[in-house]
mmCIF file of C-alpha atoms (C1' of nucleotides) in Angstrom:
data_model
loop_
_atom_site.group_PDB
_atom_site.id
_atom_site.type_symbol
_atom_site.label_atom_id
_atom_site.label_comp_id
_atom_site.label_asym_id
_atom_site.label_seq_id
_atom_site.Cartn_x
_atom_site.Cartn_y
_atom_site.Cartn_z
ATOM 1 C CA MET A 6 -116.077 -89.386 -86.850
ATOM 2 C CA TYR A 7 -116.334 -85.696 -86.192
ATOM 3 C CA GLN A 8 -114.215 -84.486 -83.332
ATOM 4 C CA ALA A 9 -115.490 -81.844 -80.993
ATOM 5 C CA LYS A 10 -113.610 -78.621 -81.052
ATOM 6 C CA LEU A 11 -110.283 -78.725 -79.352
ATOM 7 C CA GLU A 12 -110.120 -77.008 -76.032
ATOM 8 C CA LYS A 13 -107.900 -74.056 -75.639
ATOM 9 C CA ASP A 14 -105.632 -76.180 -73.535
ATOM 10 C CA ILE A 15 -102.430 -74.605 -72.384
ATOM 11 C CA ARG A 16 -103.101 -71.056 -73.140
ATOM 12 C CA CYS A 17 -100.316 -68.734 -73.976
ATOM 13 C CA PRO A 18 -100.343 -65.260 -72.518
ATOM 14 C CA LEU A 19 -100.811 -63.791 -75.960
ATOM 15 C CA GLU A 20 -104.102 -65.601 -76.327
ATOM 16 C CA TYR A 21 -105.194 -64.530 -72.902
ATOM 17 C CA GLY A 22 -104.568 -60.894 -73.715
ATOM 18 C CA LEU A 23 -106.343 -61.059 -77.034
ATOM 19 C CA ASP A 24 -109.282 -62.828 -75.421
ATOM 20 C CA VAL A 25 -109.592 -60.148 -72.798
ATOM 21 C CA PHE A 26 -109.330 -57.015 -74.903
ATOM 22 C CA GLY A 27 -109.340 -58.245 -78.496
ATOM 23 C CA GLY A 28 -112.437 -58.646 -80.587
ATOM 24 C CA ARG A 29 -114.616 -56.057 -82.170
ATOM 25 C CA TRP A 30 -116.157 -54.466 -79.105
ATOM 26 C CA LYS A 31 -114.061 -54.963 -76.009
ATOM 27 C CA SER A 32 -111.232 -52.737 -77.071
ATOM 28 C CA ARG A 33 -113.683 -49.980 -77.911
ATOM 29 C CA ILE A 34 -115.432 -50.261 -74.580
ATOM 30 C CA ILE A 35 -112.112 -49.981 -72.784
ATOM 31 C CA CYS A 36 -111.200 -47.125 -75.090
ATOM 32 C CA VAL A 37 -114.346 -45.180 -74.302
ATOM 33 C CA LEU A 38 -114.143 -45.770 -70.567
ATOM 34 C CA ALA A 39 -110.512 -44.716 -70.590
ATOM 35 C CA HIS A 40 -111.508 -41.380 -72.039
ATOM 36 C CA GLN A 41 -114.820 -40.698 -70.424
ATOM 37 C CA GLY A 42 -114.102 -42.158 -67.029
ATOM 38 C CA THR A 43 -117.246 -43.436 -65.312
ATOM 39 C CA LEU A 44 -120.282 -43.853 -67.516
ATOM 40 C CA ARG A 45 -123.819 -44.994 -67.129
ATOM 41 C CA TYR A 46 -125.041 -47.825 -69.295
ATOM 42 C CA GLY A 47 -127.052 -45.646 -71.642
ATOM 43 C CA ILE A 48 -124.270 -43.145 -72.170
ATOM 44 C CA LEU A 49 -121.753 -45.882 -72.754
ATOM 45 C CA LYS A 50 -124.063 -47.407 -75.321
ATOM 46 C CA GLY A 51 -124.395 -44.056 -77.026
ATOM 47 C CA GLU A 52 -120.626 -43.747 -77.268
ATOM 48 C CA MET A 53 -120.412 -47.058 -79.088
ATOM 49 C CA THR A 54 -121.721 -46.834 -82.595
ATOM 50 C CA ASN A 55 -124.244 -49.433 -83.685
ATOM 51 C CA ILE A 56 -124.036 -51.765 -80.736
ATOM 52 C CA THR A 57 -127.134 -53.563 -79.518
ATOM 53 C CA ASP A 58 -128.047 -54.148 -75.897
ATOM 54 C CA ALA A 59 -127.580 -57.871 -76.239
ATOM 55 C CA VAL A 60 -124.034 -57.495 -77.484
ATOM 56 C CA LEU A 61 -123.050 -54.698 -75.142
ATOM 57 C CA ALA A 62 -124.381 -56.524 -72.112
ATOM 58 C CA GLN A 63 -122.563 -59.687 -73.134
ATOM 59 C CA ASN A 64 -119.254 -57.916 -73.619
ATOM 60 C CA LEU A 65 -119.587 -56.007 -70.370
ATOM 61 C CA LYS A 66 -120.207 -59.240 -68.520
ATOM 62 C CA GLU A 67 -117.027 -60.731 -69.868
ATOM 63 C CA LEU A 68 -115.011 -57.620 -69.137
ATOM 64 C CA ILE A 69 -116.334 -57.649 -65.585
ATOM 65 C CA ALA A 70 -115.568 -61.349 -65.227
ATOM 66 C CA ASP A 71 -112.026 -60.676 -66.436
ATOM 67 C CA GLY A 72 -111.595 -57.879 -63.940
ATOM 68 C CA ILE A 73 -111.237 -55.147 -66.534
ATOM 69 C CA VAL A 74 -114.434 -53.255 -65.821
ATOM 70 C CA ARG A 75 -116.132 -52.471 -62.542
ATOM 71 C CA ARG A 76 -119.904 -52.277 -62.315
ATOM 72 C CA THR A 77 -121.550 -50.164 -59.665
ATOM 73 C CA SER A 78 -125.305 -50.219 -59.288
ATOM 74 C CA PHE A 79 -127.241 -47.716 -57.237
ATOM 75 C CA ASP A 80 -130.462 -48.655 -55.573
ATOM 76 C CA GLU A 81 -132.597 -45.993 -57.140
ATOM 77 C CA ILE A 82 -135.689 -45.656 -59.235
ATOM 78 C CA PRO A 83 -135.109 -45.371 -62.129
ATOM 79 C CA PRO A 84 -132.150 -47.723 -61.848
ATOM 80 C CA ARG A 85 -128.662 -46.351 -62.258
ATOM 81 C CA VAL A 86 -125.623 -48.429 -63.087
ATOM 82 C CA GLU A 87 -122.188 -47.067 -63.678
ATOM 83 C CA TYR A 88 -119.191 -48.611 -65.336
ATOM 84 C CA ASN A 89 -115.554 -47.724 -65.119
ATOM 85 C CA LEU A 90 -112.173 -49.351 -65.566
ATOM 86 C CA THR A 91 -110.475 -51.236 -62.784
ATOM 87 C CA GLU A 92 -106.743 -50.887 -62.253
ATOM 88 C CA LYS A 93 -106.248 -53.941 -64.390
ATOM 89 C CA GLY A 94 -108.400 -52.283 -66.998
ATOM 90 C CA GLU A 95 -106.351 -49.110 -66.860
ATOM 91 C CA SER A 96 -103.246 -51.179 -67.380
ATOM 92 C CA VAL A 97 -104.331 -52.309 -70.816
ATOM 93 C CA VAL A 98 -104.850 -48.772 -72.060
ATOM 94 C CA PRO A 99 -101.168 -48.264 -72.915
ATOM 95 C CA ILE A 100 -101.316 -51.420 -75.002
ATOM 96 C CA LEU A 101 -104.294 -50.117 -76.933
ATOM 97 C CA GLN A 102 -102.430 -46.859 -77.419
ATOM 98 C CA THR A 103 -99.519 -48.755 -78.879
ATOM 99 C CA ILE A 104 -101.782 -50.603 -81.280
ATOM 100 C CA CYS A 105 -103.409 -47.329 -82.227
ATOM 101 C CA ARG A 106 -100.087 -45.724 -82.989
ATOM 102 C CA TRP A 107 -98.915 -48.721 -84.998
ATOM 103 C CA SER A 108 -102.135 -48.846 -86.968
ATOM 104 C CA GLY A 109 -102.070 -45.127 -87.564
ATOM 105 C CA ALA A 110 -98.978 -45.560 -89.671
ATOM 106 C CA TYR A 111 -100.805 -47.948 -91.994
ATOM 107 C CA HIS A 112 -104.387 -46.849 -91.642
ATOM 108 C CA ARG A 113 -104.514 -44.264 -94.363
ATOM 109 C CA GLU A 114 -103.110 -46.577 -96.978
ATOM 110 C CA ILE A 115 -105.913 -49.017 -96.285
ATOM 111 C CA SER A 116 -108.995 -46.951 -95.694
ATOM 112 C CA GLY A 117 -108.054 -43.662 -97.263
ATOM 113 C CA LEU A 118 -109.254 -42.054 -94.055
ATOM 114 C CA SER A 119 -107.168 -40.052 -91.705
ATOM 115 C CA ILE A 120 -106.652 -41.415 -88.234
ATOM 116 C CA ALA A 121 -108.083 -38.132 -86.957
ATOM 117 C CA GLN A 122 -111.526 -39.239 -88.043
ATOM 118 C CA CYS A 123 -111.568 -41.823 -85.341
ATOM 119 C CA ARG A 124 -112.399 -39.676 -82.365
ATOM 120 C CA LYS A 125 -113.376 -42.526 -80.106
ATOM 121 C CA CYS A 126 -109.936 -44.010 -80.172
ATOM 122 C CA ASP A 127 -108.007 -40.815 -80.436
ATOM 123 C CA TYR A 128 -105.333 -41.387 -77.905
ATOM 124 C CA THR A 129 -103.559 -38.227 -78.854
ATOM 125 C CA ALA A 130 -106.213 -36.340 -76.922
ATOM 126 C CA GLU A 131 -105.708 -35.792 -73.242
ATOM 127 C CA LYS A 132 -107.084 -38.500 -71.064
ATOM 128 C CA ARG A 133 -109.345 -37.268 -68.339
ATOM 129 C CA SER A 134 -108.582 -38.422 -64.858
ATOM 130 C CA MET B 18 -137.127 -56.814 -92.076
ATOM 131 C CA TYR B 19 -133.760 -58.242 -91.346
ATOM 132 C CA GLN B 20 -130.932 -55.879 -92.002
ATOM 133 C CA ALA B 21 -127.720 -57.063 -93.495
ATOM 134 C CA LYS B 22 -124.802 -56.807 -91.191
ATOM 135 C CA LEU B 23 -123.508 -53.315 -90.775
ATOM 136 C CA GLU B 24 -120.355 -52.591 -92.642
ATOM 137 C CA LYS B 25 -117.277 -51.737 -90.731
ATOM 138 C CA ASP B 26 -117.614 -48.205 -92.002
ATOM 139 C CA ILE B 27 -115.151 -45.734 -90.661
ATOM 140 C CA ARG B 28 -112.599 -47.999 -89.168
ATOM 141 C CA CYS B 29 -110.601 -46.907 -86.216
ATOM 142 C CA PRO B 30 -106.927 -47.786 -86.113
ATOM 143 C CA LEU B 31 -107.517 -50.039 -83.160
ATOM 144 C CA GLU B 32 -109.812 -52.219 -85.221
ATOM 145 C CA TYR B 33 -107.358 -52.309 -88.054
ATOM 146 C CA GLY B 34 -104.595 -53.526 -85.794
ATOM 147 C CA LEU B 35 -106.735 -56.181 -84.160
ATOM 148 C CA ASP B 36 -107.925 -57.360 -87.556
ATOM 149 C CA VAL B 37 -104.401 -57.718 -88.792
ATOM 150 C CA PHE B 38 -102.777 -59.522 -85.891
ATOM 151 C CA GLY B 39 -105.617 -60.353 -83.523
ATOM 152 C CA GLY B 40 -107.579 -63.542 -83.615
ATOM 153 C CA ARG B 41 -106.636 -66.978 -82.575
ATOM 154 C CA TRP B 42 -104.001 -67.827 -85.146
ATOM 155 C CA LYS B 43 -102.470 -64.751 -86.676
ATOM 156 C CA SER B 44 -100.637 -63.627 -83.598
ATOM 157 C CA ARG B 45 -99.183 -67.111 -83.205
ATOM 158 C CA ILE B 46 -98.040 -67.264 -86.784
ATOM 159 C CA ILE B 47 -96.286 -63.920 -86.382
ATOM 160 C CA CYS B 48 -94.906 -65.129 -83.100
ATOM 161 C CA VAL B 49 -93.441 -68.279 -84.605
ATOM 162 C CA LEU B 50 -91.984 -66.517 -87.616
ATOM 163 C CA ALA B 51 -90.468 -63.884 -85.368
ATOM 164 C CA HIS B 52 -88.586 -66.600 -83.521
ATOM 165 C CA GLN B 53 -87.775 -69.059 -86.238
ATOM 166 C CA GLY B 54 -87.143 -66.626 -89.060
ATOM 167 C CA THR B 55 -87.904 -68.136 -92.446
ATOM 168 C CA LEU B 56 -89.930 -71.328 -92.452
ATOM 169 C CA ARG B 57 -91.353 -73.688 -95.001
ATOM 170 C CA TYR B 58 -95.046 -74.377 -94.976
ATOM 171 C CA GLY B 59 -94.762 -77.799 -93.379
ATOM 172 C CA ILE B 60 -92.426 -76.661 -90.628
ATOM 173 C CA LEU B 61 -94.564 -73.664 -89.862
ATOM 174 C CA LYS B 62 -97.570 -75.923 -89.600
ATOM 175 C CA GLY B 63 -95.681 -78.168 -87.234
ATOM 176 C CA GLU B 64 -94.845 -75.229 -84.999
ATOM 177 C CA MET B 65 -98.507 -74.390 -84.655
ATOM 178 C CA THR B 66 -100.372 -76.838 -82.503
ATOM 179 C CA ASN B 67 -103.565 -78.308 -83.886
ATOM 180 C CA ILE B 68 -103.978 -76.131 -86.931
ATOM 181 C CA THR B 69 -105.453 -77.565 -90.107
ATOM 182 C CA ASP B 70 -104.281 -76.784 -93.614
ATOM 183 C CA ALA B 71 -107.492 -74.998 -94.455
ATOM 184 C CA VAL B 72 -107.147 -72.651 -91.523
ATOM 185 C CA LEU B 73 -103.420 -72.115 -91.853
ATOM 186 C CA ALA B 74 -103.664 -71.378 -95.561
ATOM 187 C CA GLN B 75 -106.492 -68.949 -94.985
ATOM 188 C CA ASN B 76 -104.665 -67.056 -92.274
ATOM 189 C CA LEU B 77 -101.465 -66.918 -94.277
ATOM 190 C CA LYS B 78 -103.345 -65.457 -97.212
ATOM 191 C CA GLU B 79 -104.717 -62.683 -95.066
ATOM 192 C CA LEU B 80 -101.369 -61.972 -93.485
ATOM 193 C CA ILE B 81 -99.813 -61.774 -96.938
ATOM 194 C CA ALA B 82 -102.612 -59.508 -98.162
ATOM 195 C CA ASP B 83 -102.027 -57.255 -95.167
ATOM 196 C CA GLY B 84 -98.325 -57.092 -95.877
ATOM 197 C CA ILE B 85 -97.292 -58.835 -92.676
ATOM 198 C CA VAL B 86 -95.894 -62.028 -94.167
ATOM 199 C CA ARG B 87 -93.866 -62.566 -97.313
ATOM 200 C CA ARG B 88 -94.289 -65.724 -99.343
ATOM 201 C CA THR B 89 -91.457 -66.983 -101.504
ATOM 202 C CA SER B 90 -92.000 -69.970 -103.732
ATOM 203 C CA PHE B 91 -89.189 -71.865 -105.407
ATOM 204 C CA ASP B 92 -89.723 -73.588 -108.696
ATOM 205 C CA GLU B 93 -88.664 -77.012 -107.607
ATOM 206 C CA ILE B 94 -90.037 -80.500 -107.435
ATOM 207 C CA PRO B 95 -91.168 -81.164 -104.780
ATOM 208 C CA PRO B 96 -92.452 -77.633 -104.334
ATOM 209 C CA ARG B 97 -90.868 -75.411 -101.750
ATOM 210 C CA VAL B 98 -92.482 -72.351 -100.300
ATOM 211 C CA GLU B 99 -91.018 -70.219 -97.582
ATOM 212 C CA TYR B 100 -92.617 -67.707 -95.291
ATOM 213 C CA ASN B 101 -91.110 -64.914 -93.299
ATOM 214 C CA LEU B 102 -92.086 -61.586 -91.809
ATOM 215 C CA THR B 103 -91.937 -58.388 -93.788
ATOM 216 C CA GLU B 104 -90.704 -55.186 -92.163
ATOM 217 C CA LYS B 105 -94.274 -54.339 -91.361
ATOM 218 C CA GLY B 106 -94.605 -57.766 -89.824
ATOM 219 C CA GLU B 107 -91.489 -57.256 -87.717
ATOM 220 C CA SER B 108 -92.950 -53.991 -86.493
ATOM 221 C CA VAL B 109 -95.846 -55.726 -84.791
ATOM 222 C CA VAL B 110 -93.596 -58.023 -82.790
ATOM 223 C CA PRO B 111 -92.954 -55.428 -80.060
ATOM 224 C CA ILE B 112 -96.693 -55.048 -79.665
ATOM 225 C CA LEU B 113 -97.108 -58.778 -79.193
ATOM 226 C CA GLN B 114 -94.286 -58.693 -76.688
ATOM 227 C CA THR B 115 -96.114 -56.014 -74.752
ATOM 228 C CA ILE B 116 -99.294 -58.056 -74.720
ATOM 229 C CA CYS B 117 -97.315 -61.072 -73.611
ATOM 230 C CA ARG B 118 -95.759 -59.203 -70.734
ATOM 231 C CA TRP B 119 -99.081 -57.740 -69.671
ATOM 232 C CA SER B 120 -100.784 -61.109 -69.811
ATOM 233 C CA GLY B 121 -97.960 -62.752 -67.966
ATOM 234 C CA ALA B 122 -98.856 -60.747 -64.913
ATOM 235 C CA TYR B 123 -102.393 -62.167 -64.910
ATOM 236 C CA HIS B 124 -101.936 -65.496 -66.620
ATOM 237 C CA ARG B 125 -101.221 -67.591 -63.591
ATOM 238 C CA GLU B 126 -104.272 -66.446 -61.713
ATOM 239 C CA ILE B 127 -106.416 -67.604 -64.596
ATOM 240 C CA SER B 128 -104.890 -70.810 -65.821
ATOM 241 C CA GLY B 129 -102.761 -71.856 -62.916
ATOM 242 C CA LEU B 130 -99.981 -72.310 -65.434
ATOM 243 C CA SER B 131 -96.733 -70.455 -65.478
ATOM 244 C CA ILE B 132 -95.991 -68.225 -68.404
ATOM 245 C CA ALA B 133 -92.855 -70.275 -68.910
ATOM 246 C CA GLN B 134 -94.943 -73.136 -70.199
ATOM 247 C CA CYS B 135 -95.721 -71.178 -73.282
ATOM 248 C CA ARG B 136 -92.545 -71.679 -75.230
ATOM 249 C CA LYS B 137 -93.964 -70.584 -78.562
ATOM 250 C CA CYS B 138 -94.699 -67.122 -77.315
ATOM 251 C CA ASP B 139 -91.795 -66.814 -74.963
ATOM 252 C CA TYR B 140 -90.484 -63.430 -75.880
ATOM 253 C CA THR B 141 -88.051 -63.465 -73.033
ATOM 254 C CA ALA B 142 -85.890 -65.729 -75.144
ATOM 255 C CA GLU B 143 -83.443 -64.205 -77.554
ATOM 256 C CA LYS B 144 -84.835 -63.606 -80.948
ATOM 257 C CA ARG B 145 -82.774 -64.996 -83.756
ATOM 258 C CA SER B 146 -81.806 -62.569 -86.467
ATOM 259 C "C1'" DC C 19 -133.073 -47.069 -67.201
ATOM 260 C "C1'" DA C 20 -130.757 -51.018 -67.711
ATOM 261 C "C1'" DG C 21 -130.959 -54.585 -69.083
ATOM 262 C "C1'" DT C 22 -133.107 -60.224 -70.648
ATOM 263 C "C1'" DA C 23 -135.020 -63.456 -73.765
ATOM 264 C "C1'" DT C 24 -135.437 -65.314 -78.088
ATOM 265 C "C1'" DC C 25 -134.449 -66.143 -82.511
ATOM 266 C "C1'" DC C 26 -131.725 -65.535 -86.558
ATOM 267 C "C1'" DT C 27 -127.356 -64.587 -89.457
ATOM 268 C "C1'" DA C 28 -122.498 -64.072 -90.473
ATOM 269 C "C1'" DT C 29 -118.039 -65.372 -89.645
ATOM 270 C "C1'" DT C 30 -114.542 -68.323 -88.232
ATOM 271 C "C1'" DA C 31 -112.688 -72.847 -87.179
ATOM 272 C "C1'" DG C 32 -112.259 -77.860 -87.915
ATOM 273 C "C1'" DA C 33 -112.446 -82.525 -90.496
ATOM 274 C "C1'" DT C 34 -111.711 -84.972 -94.450
ATOM 275 C "C1'" DA C 35 -110.667 -85.833 -99.130
ATOM 276 C "C1'" DC C 36 -108.186 -84.688 -102.918
ATOM 277 C "C1'" DT C 37 -104.541 -82.377 -106.451
ATOM 278 C "C1'" DG C 38 -100.459 -80.121 -109.289
ATOM 279 C "C1'" DC D 20 -94.856 -80.642 -100.459
ATOM 280 C "C1'" DA D 21 -98.028 -77.321 -100.261
ATOM 281 C "C1'" DG D 22 -101.736 -76.564 -100.629
ATOM 282 C "C1'" DT D 23 -107.442 -76.490 -102.487
ATOM 283 C "C1'" DA D 24 -112.297 -78.037 -102.110
ATOM 284 C "C1'" DT D 25 -116.059 -79.056 -99.575
ATOM 285 C "C1'" DC D 26 -118.398 -79.957 -95.944
ATOM 286 C "C1'" DT D 27 -119.955 -79.447 -90.813
ATOM 287 C "C1'" DA D 28 -119.587 -77.215 -86.221
ATOM 288 C "C1'" DA D 29 -118.933 -73.553 -83.023
ATOM 289 C "C1'" DT D 30 -119.157 -68.850 -81.918
ATOM 290 C "C1'" DA D 31 -119.851 -63.960 -82.334
ATOM 291 C "C1'" DG D 32 -122.831 -60.605 -83.710
ATOM 292 C "C1'" DG D 33 -127.545 -58.592 -84.760
ATOM 293 C "C1'" DA D 34 -132.858 -57.671 -84.604
ATOM 294 C "C1'" DT D 35 -136.772 -57.452 -82.073
ATOM 295 C "C1'" DA D 36 -139.661 -57.848 -78.199
ATOM 296 C "C1'" DC D 37 -140.155 -57.508 -73.570
ATOM 297 C "C1'" DT D 38 -139.364 -56.690 -68.110
ATOM 298 C "C1'" DG D 39 -138.139 -55.200 -62.956
#
DNA sequence: CAGTATCCTATTAGATACTG
DNA sequence: CAGTATCTAATAGGATACTG
């Protein structure tokens, strides 16, 4: 008999962290918001390369549910919605920086590309406040 | 026309790092090896809860290919194979510790469980050398 | 503008059986 | 013992069309 997938029962903190900001898109969204501050949906989408609305909306929902991103909608026509990091969201930025620095040491050997070519995640740049 | 999935073209260092030690299993494997040192296949499997051979073997292969884990096989009957972290592998442990500490601050509010219940990832314990 | 809805594909995980 | 092979299942990602 086929068993249904095992629940993520007693979750370790590592898994929680990787759920919240791991994956292909979430870390980049946090990354972009950390640099650009508050962004409207369309601008945020433009800062992510090759993301579709379906995927961006899904990831934003999860980030909001996890308390990483704050959504502010204005009652205007045309509609305006802005996204920025919460305090909890800001607190993961140093972790992403650490990963970036670690990866930077090995990145070239893998891709042949300099870390400098990744502008979106360039944590060496000054962060705007 | 349906387009094939976009390649991960110019990869940012963040993505590289999350590829290498993100995901459900890789971080745990690194975690266990960081604590237990060198382990045989069977013991390693036992330290991971609910992993199948297919999945463990697959993840180990990738970790070896990425230079995180070293595989040593002994020419004995029955066969003996040992796994441990490389220097590169050891260098990601502090990152996992950081994630652990960050998550610990939010873990309880999510799961209702204390961080202490996650023994496998308990980086507060002394690491054996 | 800021998304939903729907459908499809690609990737990852899990179960089971088997082998050098 | 330490896996491989082969299958199915679950999930994440992607394309396209459409809406308040």
